[in-house]
Coordinates of C-alpha atoms in Angstrom, one line a residue:
X27 CA -3.3 -19.4 -3.5
X28 CA -3.4 -22.0 -0.8
X29 CA -0.7 -22.6 1.8
X30 CA 0.5 -25.6 -0.2
X31 CA 0.7 -23.5 -3.3
X32 CA 2.7 -20.8 -1.5
X33 CA 5.1 -23.5 -0.2
X34 CA 5.6 -24.9 -3.7
X35 CA 6.3 -21.5 -5.1
X36 CA 8.8 -20.8 -2.3
X37 CA 10.6 -24.1 -3.0
X38 CA 10.7 -23.2 -6.7
X39 CA 12.2 -19.7 -6.1
X40 CA 14.7 -21.1 -3.6
X41 CA 15.9 -23.7 -6.0
X42 CA 16.2 -21.2 -8.8
X43 CA 18.2 -18.8 -6.5
X44 CA 20.5 -21.6 -5.4
X45 CA 21.0 -22.7 -9.1
X46 CA 22.0 -19.1 -9.9
X47 CA 24.5 -19.0 -7.1
X48 CA 26.0 -22.3 -8.2
X49 CA 26.4 -21.0 -11.7
X50 CA 28.1 -17.9 -10.2
X51 CA 30.3 -20.1 -8.0
X52 CA 31.6 -21.8 -11.2
X53 CA 32.7 -18.3 -12.4
X54 CA 34.2 -17.6 -9.0
X55 CA 36.2 -20.9 -9.2
X56 CA 37.6 -19.8 -12.6
X57 CA 38.5 -16.3 -11.2
X58 CA 40.0 -17.6 -7.9
X59 CA 43.6 -16.6 -8.8
X60 CA 42.6 -13.1 -9.7
X61 CA 40.4 -12.7 -6.6
X62 CA 43.2 -14.0 -4.3
X63 CA 45.7 -11.6 -5.9
X64 CA 43.3 -8.7 -5.2
X65 CA 42.7 -9.7 -1.6
X66 CA 46.4 -10.5 -0.7
X67 CA 47.8 -7.6 -2.7
X68 CA 47.9 -5.2 0.3
X69 CA 50.0 -7.7 2.2
X70 CA 52.5 -8.9 -0.5
X71 CA 53.1 -5.6 -2.1
X72 CA 54.3 -4.0 1.2
X73 CA 58.0 -2.9 1.1
X74 CA 60.4 -4.5 3.7
X75 CA 57.6 -6.8 4.9
X76 CA 58.4 -10.4 5.6
X77 CA 54.9 -11.7 5.2
X78 CA 53.9 -15.2 4.2
X79 CA 50.4 -16.6 3.5
X80 CA 50.3 -20.0 5.1
X81 CA 48.0 -23.0 4.4
X82 CA 48.4 -25.2 7.5
X83 CA 46.7 -28.4 6.3
X84 CA 46.7 -30.4 3.2
X85 CA 43.1 -29.6 2.4
X86 CA 43.1 -26.0 3.4
X87 CA 43.9 -24.8 -0.1
X88 CA 40.8 -26.6 -1.6
X89 CA 38.7 -25.5 1.3
X90 CA 39.6 -21.8 0.8
X91 CA 39.1 -22.0 -2.9
X92 CA 35.6 -23.4 -2.4
X93 CA 34.7 -20.7 0.1
X94 CA 36.0 -17.9 -2.1
X95 CA 34.2 -19.3 -5.1
X96 CA 30.9 -19.5 -3.1
X97 CA 31.3 -15.9 -1.9
X98 CA 32.1 -14.7 -5.5
X99 CA 29.1 -16.7 -6.9
X100 CA 26.8 -15.1 -4.4
X101 CA 28.0 -11.7 -5.5
X102 CA 27.9 -12.4 -9.2
X103 CA 24.4 -14.0 -9.0
X104 CA 23.0 -11.3 -6.7
X105 CA 20.7 -9.8 -9.4
X106 CA 19.3 -13.2 -10.1
X107 CA 18.5 -14.3 -6.5
X108 CA 17.3 -10.8 -5.6
X109 CA 14.9 -11.1 -8.5
X110 CA 13.7 -14.5 -7.2
X111 CA 12.9 -13.1 -3.8
X112 CA 11.0 -10.3 -5.4
X113 CA 9.1 -12.7 -7.7
X114 CA 7.9 -14.6 -4.6
X115 CA 6.9 -11.5 -2.6
X116 CA 5.5 -9.1 -5.2
X117 CA 2.3 -11.0 -6.2
X118 CA 1.0 -10.6 -2.7
X119 CA 1.6 -6.8 -2.5
X120 CA -0.6 -3.9 -3.6
X121 CA 0.7 -1.4 -6.1
X122 CA 1.9 1.1 -3.5
X123 CA 3.6 -1.7 -1.5
X124 CA 5.3 -2.9 -4.6
X125 CA 6.6 0.6 -5.2
X126 CA 7.9 0.8 -1.7
X127 CA 9.6 -2.6 -2.0
X128 CA 11.3 -1.7 -5.3
X129 CA 12.5 1.7 -3.9
X130 CA 13.7 0.3 -0.6
X131 CA 15.5 -2.6 -2.4
X132 CA 17.2 -0.4 -4.9
X133 CA 18.3 2.1 -2.2
X134 CA 19.5 -0.7 0.0
X135 CA 21.7 -2.1 -2.8
X136 CA 23.2 1.3 -3.4
X137 CA 23.9 1.9 0.3
X138 CA 25.4 -1.5 0.8
X139 CA 27.6 -1.0 -2.2
X140 CA 28.8 2.4 -1.0
X141 CA 29.6 0.9 2.4
X142 CA 31.5 -2.0 0.9
X143 CA 33.4 0.3 -1.4
X144 CA 34.5 2.4 1.6
X145 CA 35.7 -0.7 3.3
X146 CA 37.7 -1.8 0.3
X147 CA 39.4 1.6 0.1
X148 CA 40.3 1.5 3.8
X149 CA 41.7 -2.1 4.0
X150 CA 45.0 -1.6 2.2
X151 CA 46.0 1.3 4.5
X152 CA 44.7 -0.7 7.5
X153 CA 46.8 -3.7 6.6
X154 CA 49.9 -1.6 6.0
X155 CA 49.6 0.1 9.5
X156 CA 48.9 -3.1 11.3
X157 CA 51.8 -5.0 9.7
X158 CA 54.1 -2.2 10.5
X159 CA 54.1 -3.4 14.1
X160 CA 55.9 -6.6 13.1
X161 CA 59.6 -6.4 14.0
X162 CA 62.0 -6.0 11.0
X163 CA 63.8 -9.3 11.6
X164 CA 60.6 -11.3 12.1
X165 CA 58.4 -13.1 9.7
X166 CA 54.6 -12.6 9.7
X167 CA 53.0 -16.0 9.0
X168 CA 49.3 -15.4 8.4
X169 CA 46.7 -18.2 8.0
X170 CA 45.1 -17.8 4.6
X171 CA 41.6 -18.6 5.7
X172 CA 41.9 -16.3 8.7
X173 CA 43.1 -13.4 6.6
X174 CA 40.4 -13.9 4.0
X175 CA 37.7 -14.0 6.7
X176 CA 39.1 -10.8 8.2
X177 CA 38.9 -9.2 4.7
X178 CA 35.4 -10.3 3.8
X179 CA 33.9 -9.5 7.3
X180 CA 35.3 -6.0 7.3
X181 CA 33.8 -5.3 3.8
X182 CA 30.4 -6.8 4.8
X183 CA 30.5 -4.9 8.2
X184 CA 31.0 -1.6 6.4
X185 CA 28.2 -2.4 3.9
X186 CA 25.7 -3.3 6.7
X187 CA 26.6 -0.1 8.6
X188 CA 25.4 2.0 5.7
X189 CA 22.1 0.1 5.8
X190 CA 21.1 1.2 9.3
X191 CA 19.5 4.5 8.2
X192 CA 17.3 2.7 5.7
X193 CA 16.2 0.3 8.4
X194 CA 15.2 3.3 10.6
X195 CA 13.1 4.7 7.6
X196 CA 11.5 1.3 7.1
X197 CA 10.5 1.2 10.8
X198 CA 9.0 4.7 10.4
X199 CA 7.0 3.5 7.4
X200 CA 5.7 0.6 9.5
X201 CA 4.6 3.0 12.3
X202 CA 7.1 1.5 14.8
X203 CA 9.4 4.5 15.1
X204 CA 8.6 8.2 14.7
X205 CA 10.9 10.9 13.6
X206 CA 10.5 12.7 17.0
X207 CA 11.7 9.6 18.7
X208 CA 14.7 9.3 16.4
X209 CA 15.6 13.0 16.9
X210 CA 15.3 12.7 20.7
X211 CA 17.8 9.9 20.5
X212 CA 20.5 11.7 18.5
X213 CA 23.0 11.6 21.3
X214 CA 22.8 7.8 21.5
X215 CA 23.0 7.7 17.7
X216 CA 26.3 9.7 17.7
X217 CA 27.7 7.5 20.5
X218 CA 26.8 4.3 18.7
X219 CA 28.2 5.7 15.4
X220 CA 31.6 6.6 16.9
X221 CA 31.7 3.3 18.9
X222 CA 31.0 1.3 15.8
X223 CA 33.6 3.3 13.8
X224 CA 36.2 2.7 16.5
X225 CA 35.6 -1.1 16.5
X226 CA 35.3 -1.5 12.8
X227 CA 38.2 0.8 11.9
X228 CA 41.6 -0.9 12.7
X229 CA 43.7 2.2 11.9
X230 CA 45.5 3.8 14.8
X231 CA 44.9 7.3 13.3
X232 CA 41.7 8.9 14.6
X233 CA 40.7 10.6 11.4
X234 CA 39.5 7.6 9.4
X235 CA 37.3 6.7 12.4
X236 CA 36.0 10.3 12.7
X237 CA 35.2 10.4 8.9
X238 CA 33.4 7.1 9.0
X239 CA 31.4 8.1 12.1
X240 CA 30.4 11.4 10.6
X241 CA 29.1 9.6 7.5
X242 CA 27.0 7.4 9.7
X243 CA 25.6 10.4 11.6
X244 CA 24.8 12.3 8.4
X245 CA 22.9 9.2 7.1
X246 CA 21.1 9.0 10.5
X247 CA 20.0 12.6 10.2
X248 CA 18.9 12.0 6.6
X249 CA 16.7 9.1 7.8
X250 CA 15.2 11.5 10.4
X251 CA 14.5 14.1 7.7
X252 CA 12.8 11.5 5.3
X253 CA 10.7 10.2 8.2
X254 CA 9.6 13.7 9.2
X255 CA 8.7 14.6 5.6
X256 CA 6.6 11.4 5.3
X257 CA 4.8 12.1 8.6
X258 CA 4.0 15.7 7.6
X259 CA 2.8 14.7 4.2
X260 CA 0.6 12.1 5.7
X261 CA -1.0 14.6 8.0
X262 CA -1.1 17.8 5.9
X263 CA -0.5 16.8 2.3
X264 CA 2.0 18.6 0.1
X265 CA 2.0 21.7 2.3
X266 CA 3.8 19.7 5.0
X267 CA 2.3 22.1 7.5
X268 CA -1.1 22.7 9.1
X269 CA -3.5 25.3 7.5
X270 CA -3.1 28.8 8.9
X271 CA -5.2 31.0 6.6
X272 CA -8.8 30.9 6.0
X273 CA -8.4 29.8 2.4
X274 CA -6.3 26.8 3.6
X275 CA -8.7 25.4 6.1
X276 CA -10.4 22.2 4.8
X277 CA -14.1 22.4 4.2
X278 CA -16.3 20.3 6.6
X279 CA -18.4 17.5 5.1
X280 CA -20.8 19.2 2.7
X281 CA -24.4 17.9 2.6
X282 CA -25.6 17.1 -0.9
X283 CA -28.4 19.7 -0.8
X284 CA -25.8 22.4 -0.9
X285 CA -24.4 21.0 -4.1
X286 CA -26.8 21.0 -7.0
X287 CA -26.9 17.9 -9.1
X288 CA -26.4 18.5 -12.8
X289 CA -28.1 15.2 -13.8
X290 CA -31.7 14.7 -14.8
X291 CA -33.8 12.0 -13.3
X292 CA -32.6 8.4 -13.5
X293 CA -33.3 6.6 -16.7
X294 CA -36.4 4.3 -16.9
X295 CA -36.0 0.6 -17.4
X296 CA -36.5 0.9 -21.1
X297 CA -33.3 3.0 -21.3
X298 CA -31.1 0.2 -20.3
X299 CA -28.5 -0.2 -23.0
X300 CA -25.1 1.2 -24.0
X301 CA -24.3 4.8 -24.7
X302 CA -21.6 4.1 -27.3
X303 CA -19.5 6.3 -29.5
X304 CA -18.6 3.8 -32.1
X305 CA -17.4 0.8 -30.2
X306 CA -16.4 2.6 -27.0
X307 CA -18.4 3.7 -24.0
X308 CA -18.9 7.4 -23.1
X309 CA -16.3 8.3 -20.5
X310 CA -17.6 11.6 -19.1
X311 CA -15.2 14.3 -18.3
X312 CA -15.1 15.3 -14.6
X313 CA -17.6 17.9 -13.6
X314 CA -16.4 21.4 -12.7
X315 CA -15.2 21.9 -9.1
X316 CA -18.3 24.0 -8.4
X317 CA -21.0 22.3 -10.5
X318 CA -23.9 24.4 -11.7
X319 CA -27.3 23.1 -12.4
X320 CA -28.5 22.9 -16.0
X321 CA -31.1 25.4 -17.0
X322 CA -33.7 24.8 -19.5
X323 CA -32.6 22.3 -22.1
X324 CA -28.9 22.8 -21.5
X325 CA -26.7 19.8 -20.7
X326 CA -23.6 19.3 -18.8
X327 CA -20.6 19.2 -21.2
X328 CA -19.0 15.8 -21.6
X329 CA -21.6 14.0 -19.5
X330 CA -24.2 11.6 -20.9
X331 CA -27.5 11.4 -19.1
X332 CA -30.6 9.5 -20.0
X333 CA -33.9 11.5 -20.4
X334 CA -36.2 11.5 -17.5
X335 CA -39.4 9.5 -17.9
X336 CA -42.6 11.3 -18.3
X337 CA -44.0 9.9 -15.1
X338 CA -41.0 11.0 -13.0
X339 CA -42.2 13.5 -10.4
X340 CA -39.2 15.8 -10.2
X341 CA -39.2 19.5 -9.4
X342 CA -38.5 22.1 -12.0
X343 CA -34.8 22.7 -12.8
X344 CA -33.5 26.0 -11.5
X345 CA -30.1 27.6 -11.2
X346 CA -30.0 27.0 -7.5
X347 CA -31.0 23.3 -7.0
X348 CA -32.1 20.2 -8.7
X349 CA -33.2 16.9 -7.2
X350 CA -32.3 13.7 -9.0
X351 CA -35.0 11.3 -7.9
X352 CA -33.6 7.9 -7.0
X353 CA -35.7 4.8 -6.6
X354 CA -36.2 3.7 -3.1
X355 CA -34.7 6.9 -1.6
X356 CA -37.9 8.7 -0.7
X357 CA -37.5 8.1 3.0
X358 CA -34.0 9.3 3.2
X359 CA -33.7 12.5 5.1
X360 CA -32.6 15.7 3.5
X361 CA -29.7 16.8 5.7
X362 CA -29.4 20.4 6.7
X363 CA -26.4 22.5 5.5
X364 CA -25.1 23.1 9.0
X365 CA -25.3 19.7 10.7
X366 CA -26.1 16.1 10.3
X367 CA -28.3 15.8 13.3
X368 CA -31.7 16.1 11.6
X369 CA -34.0 13.3 12.9
X370 CA -34.4 10.3 10.7
X371 CA -36.7 7.3 11.0
X372 CA -35.7 4.6 13.5
X373 CA -33.7 1.8 11.9
X374 CA -34.0 -1.8 13.0
X375 CA -30.5 -2.9 14.1
X376 CA -31.0 -6.2 12.2
X377 CA -31.0 -4.2 9.0
X378 CA -28.7 -1.8 7.3
X379 CA -28.7 1.4 9.3
X380 CA -26.5 3.5 7.0
X381 CA -24.5 3.1 3.8
X382 CA -21.1 4.5 2.9
X383 CA -20.3 4.7 -0.8
X384 CA -16.7 5.3 -1.8
X385 CA -16.7 7.4 -5.0
X386 CA -13.2 8.7 -5.1
X387 CA -9.9 7.4 -6.5
X388 CA -8.0 7.9 -9.7
X389 CA -9.3 5.0 -12.0
X390 CA -5.8 4.7 -13.7
X391 CA -6.8 1.5 -15.5
X392 CA -9.6 3.5 -17.2
X393 CA -7.4 6.3 -18.3
X394 CA -7.9 8.5 -15.2
X395 CA -11.6 9.3 -15.8
X396 CA -14.0 10.1 -13.0
X397 CA -15.2 6.6 -12.3
X398 CA -18.5 7.7 -10.6
X399 CA -19.4 9.6 -13.7
X400 CA -18.8 6.7 -16.2
X401 CA -22.1 6.0 -17.9
X402 CA -23.2 2.4 -18.2
X403 CA -26.7 1.4 -19.2
X404 CA -27.8 5.0 -19.4
X405 CA -26.8 5.8 -15.9
X406 CA -23.7 6.9 -14.1
X407 CA -22.2 4.2 -11.9
X408 CA -22.8 6.4 -8.8
X409 CA -26.5 6.9 -9.7
X410 CA -27.0 3.2 -10.3
X411 CA -25.3 2.4 -7.0
X412 CA -27.6 4.9 -5.2
X413 CA -30.7 3.3 -6.8
X414 CA -29.6 -0.2 -5.8
X415 CA -28.9 1.0 -2.2
X416 CA -32.3 2.6 -2.1
X417 CA -33.9 -0.7 -3.1
X418 CA -31.9 -2.8 -0.8
X419 CA -31.9 -0.5 2.3
X420 CA -34.8 1.9 2.0
X421 CA -34.7 4.8 4.4
X422 CA -31.1 4.2 5.4
X423 CA -28.9 7.4 5.4
X424 CA -26.4 7.4 2.6
X425 CA -22.9 9.0 2.8
X426 CA -20.9 9.4 -0.4
X427 CA -17.2 9.9 -0.2
X428 CA -16.5 12.0 -3.3
X429 CA -14.8 15.2 -4.4
X430 CA -16.8 18.3 -5.3
X431 CA -16.4 17.5 -9.0
X432 CA -18.7 14.6 -8.6
X433 CA -22.4 15.6 -8.5
X434 CA -24.5 14.1 -5.7
X435 CA -28.3 14.2 -5.5
X436 CA -30.2 15.7 -2.6
X437 CA -30.8 13.6 0.4
X438 CA -27.3 12.2 0.3
X439 CA -24.5 13.3 2.6
X440 CA -21.2 14.1 0.9
X441 CA -17.8 14.0 2.7
X442 CA -14.2 13.8 1.7
X443 CA -11.1 12.9 3.6
X444 CA -8.5 15.7 4.1
X445 CA -6.0 15.8 2.5
X446 CA -7.7 14.0 -0.4
X447 CA -6.5 10.8 -1.9
X448 CA -5.8 9.3 1.5
X449 CA -7.1 5.8 0.5
X450 CA -10.3 3.9 1.2
X451 CA -9.8 3.7 5.0
X452 CA -9.4 7.5 5.2
X453 CA -12.6 7.9 3.3
X454 CA -14.4 5.4 5.5
X455 CA -13.2 7.3 8.6
X456 CA -14.5 10.6 7.2
X457 CA -17.9 9.1 6.4
X458 CA -18.2 7.4 9.8
X459 CA -17.8 10.8 11.4
X460 CA -20.9 12.0 9.6
X461 CA -22.9 8.9 10.4
X462 CA -22.0 9.1 14.1
X463 CA -23.5 12.6 14.3
X464 CA -26.9 11.2 13.3
X465 CA -29.4 10.9 16.2
X466 CA -30.3 7.3 15.2
X467 CA -26.7 6.0 15.1
X468 CA -26.1 3.0 17.3
X469 CA -22.7 1.2 17.6
X470 CA -24.4 -2.2 17.4
X471 CA -26.2 -1.2 14.1
X472 CA -24.9 -2.4 10.8
X473 CA -23.2 0.0 8.3
X474 CA -22.9 -1.2 4.8
X475 CA -19.9 -0.3 2.6
X476 CA -19.9 0.0 -1.2
X477 CA -17.7 1.2 -3.9
X478 CA -19.4 3.1 -6.8
X479 CA -17.8 0.8 -9.3
X480 CA -19.7 -2.2 -8.0
X481 CA -23.3 -0.8 -8.2
X482 CA -25.0 -4.2 -8.0
X483 CA -23.4 -5.2 -4.7
X484 CA -26.3 -3.9 -2.5
X485 CA -28.3 -6.9 -3.7
X486 CA -26.2 -9.0 -1.3
X487 CA -27.1 -7.0 1.8
X488 CA -29.9 -9.3 3.0
X489 CA -27.6 -12.3 2.7
X490 CA -24.8 -10.5 4.4
X491 CA -27.0 -9.2 7.3
X492 CA -28.2 -12.8 7.8
X493 CA -24.6 -14.0 8.0
X494 CA -23.5 -11.1 10.2
X495 CA -26.2 -11.7 12.9
X496 CA -25.3 -15.4 13.1
X497 CA -22.5 -16.5 15.5
X498 CA -19.2 -17.6 14.0
X499 CA -19.3 -21.3 13.2
X500 CA -15.9 -22.2 14.5
X501 CA -16.2 -20.5 17.9
X502 CA -19.8 -19.5 18.4
X503 CA -18.8 -15.9 19.1
X504 CA -20.5 -12.8 17.8
X505 CA -19.0 -11.4 14.7
X506 CA -18.3 -7.8 13.7
X507 CA -19.9 -8.1 10.3
X508 CA -20.0 -10.1 7.1
X509 CA -18.3 -9.8 3.7
X510 CA -19.0 -11.3 0.3
X511 CA -16.8 -13.9 -1.4
X512 CA -16.7 -15.1 -4.9
X513 CA -14.7 -17.6 -6.9
X514 CA -12.3 -15.9 -9.3
X515 CA -11.0 -17.0 -12.7
X516 CA -8.0 -18.5 -10.9
X517 CA -10.3 -20.9 -9.0
X518 CA -9.5 -19.2 -5.6
X519 CA -12.0 -17.5 -3.3
X520 CA -11.7 -13.7 -3.1
X521 CA -13.0 -11.6 -0.3
X522 CA -14.4 -8.1 -0.9
X523 CA -14.1 -6.1 2.4
X524 CA -15.4 -2.8 0.8
X525 CA -18.8 -4.5 0.0
X526 CA -19.5 -5.9 3.4
X527 CA -21.7 -4.9 6.3
X528 CA -20.1 -4.1 9.7
X529 CA -21.2 -3.1 13.1
X530 CA -20.7 0.6 13.7
X531 CA -18.6 0.0 16.9
X532 CA -16.2 -2.2 14.9
X533 CA -15.7 0.5 12.3
X534 CA -15.1 3.0 15.1
X535 CA -12.3 0.9 16.5
X536 CA -10.7 0.3 13.1
X537 CA -10.6 4.0 12.3
X538 CA -9.6 5.3 15.7
X539 CA -6.0 6.0 14.7
X540 CA -4.3 7.3 11.6
X541 CA -5.6 5.1 8.7
X542 CA -4.4 7.1 5.7
X543 CA -2.7 5.0 3.1
X544 CA -3.3 1.8 5.1
X545 CA -4.1 -1.6 3.6
X546 CA -7.8 -2.4 3.6
X547 CA -7.1 -6.1 3.9
X548 CA -4.7 -5.6 6.8
X549 CA -7.1 -3.3 8.7
X550 CA -10.3 -5.4 8.2
X551 CA -8.3 -8.6 8.8
X552 CA -8.3 -7.7 12.5
X553 CA -12.1 -8.3 12.7
X554 CA -13.9 -11.6 13.2
X555 CA -16.1 -11.8 10.1
X556 CA -18.5 -14.2 8.5
X557 CA -18.7 -14.8 4.8
X558 CA -21.5 -14.6 2.3
X559 CA -21.3 -16.4 -1.0
X560 CA -21.6 -14.1 -4.1
X561 CA -22.3 -16.9 -6.5
X562 CA -23.7 -14.6 -9.1
X563 CA -20.7 -12.2 -8.8
X564 CA -22.9 -9.1 -8.4
X565 CA -20.2 -7.5 -6.4
X566 CA -17.5 -7.6 -9.0
X567 CA -15.8 -4.2 -9.6
X568 CA -15.8 -2.2 -12.8
X569 CA -12.0 -1.6 -13.0
X570 CA -11.6 -1.6 -16.8
X571 CA -13.6 -0.7 -19.9
X572 CA -14.1 -4.5 -20.5
X573 CA -15.7 -4.7 -17.1
X574 CA -18.0 -1.8 -18.0
X575 CA -19.0 -3.7 -21.2
X576 CA -19.7 -6.8 -19.1
X577 CA -21.9 -4.9 -16.7
X578 CA -23.7 -3.3 -19.7
X579 CA -24.4 -6.8 -21.1
X580 CA -25.7 -8.0 -17.7
X581 CA -28.0 -5.1 -17.3
X582 CA -29.4 -5.5 -20.8
X583 CA -29.9 -9.2 -20.2
X584 CA -31.7 -8.5 -16.9
X585 CA -34.0 -6.0 -18.6
X586 CA -34.8 -8.2 -21.6
X587 CA -35.6 -11.3 -19.6
X588 CA -37.0 -9.4 -16.5
X589 CA -34.9 -11.7 -14.3
X590 CA -33.7 -10.7 -10.9
X591 CA -30.2 -11.6 -9.7
X592 CA -29.3 -12.6 -6.1
X593 CA -32.3 -11.0 -4.2
X594 CA -35.4 -9.2 -5.2
X595 CA -34.8 -5.6 -6.2
X596 CA -36.2 -2.9 -8.4
X597 CA -34.2 -2.6 -11.6
X598 CA -33.8 1.2 -12.3

């Protein structure tokens, strides 16, 4: 959406929110008498108190009624205007960010309500004690607007005080404040809590002040605990502690030749076509955690694989290893089991020097299947992605970020972030560590990114490399890489950061810190990037079964018409 579109949407939401408040204010106007009886009740119900509520000017009664009606309308319409704020913000957030927003919003409402309720319970006693200082023979003439302001401000102040711990947790989630820093400042927190309670609590007795201060201290310590748990989970997963025993130490990146591939050779061009069961595609079950190679004519349960062509020069299948030949990957080095420093052919820095394929995730929109193992056109998505990479960047080392349940052919490095499910940036960081150990790695060389559910995206690499080596048009400065863009169904241009090419040094800087569960758009948005037009939309992801069907039809059309899309490539 353009800036003008965002402004129009903001204007719409603000007008709707104000309309809701006005409707609520009408209800507040009708309930004015009941509201004033509730607010002034602690004053007028006191025994032996000569208290008078005074309206000093002729228009003060109307003014006060309008103000009370507006406050009541804001309270009554709060669900409506909170919804309008969420409806404006939510479309720009990712799923996890939406979850955080909903949780923080709900908890904030509950905390504010609890604080306001504590203020309401304290005000009658506070009014009684303060009014007790008025001499018996004297009259207490209180300005109506002054008393109402005192009442409302005290309630709001108590409500906001209960929100302070949530603000601390939010700062921790944003990476601004750590749990250690909060814990180190506990003395200041106690001092601030008691000072605030002393100012906000008008009672002369110390016990209400102490109780309120202790509640704030407990909420502060709860915020520290939540922040500490989040930080430990981010570092160590559900254990919340570092590994101490041998069986808990995470495995280092495993080269693919130590993990046999259960898949036969890639399907020939004539095998392009659906592998249906009725009207649905075959969604293979995840491979076992320690995959075993098929022997003889056995097949892997739950996994469809196209037969190898007669001309495929593949070694005999054994119980120890099996090589799945992939077009264009003949020059890729077979990495040793103990290191990634085996020599590889020198790569021209103006070409793709290495490729990172992200093949993890949960694929919730596809029923939680293993997306790399989904068969489309007779091949797994991962196998087709490897074939396209081999054709677009022959000889470039390939690192696949995937769990052990996903079979990877020889000649391909397998890594996985620890703890798993740390998000795309954590996977990229793990893969970059393997690439940096290669002897031919150069920070000025280009590293291509790819997700396994967009197997045709490597066809854009030549166009992206050309865009990446060109200076940026608006400033003439060198760029850190290039990403593809396509026009979506909504008519807006969409950038695909995980299908771009980037200089290795730029990726090193992006992944230097803790990147688990960070936004891809926010991280890559720090780079100066050029764009390449994906007019044919070869980089569109397969996120649903409808997308898989569309890719199936595209592959069938390419094979039947022998037509290349985007750049020259070898159709597997």
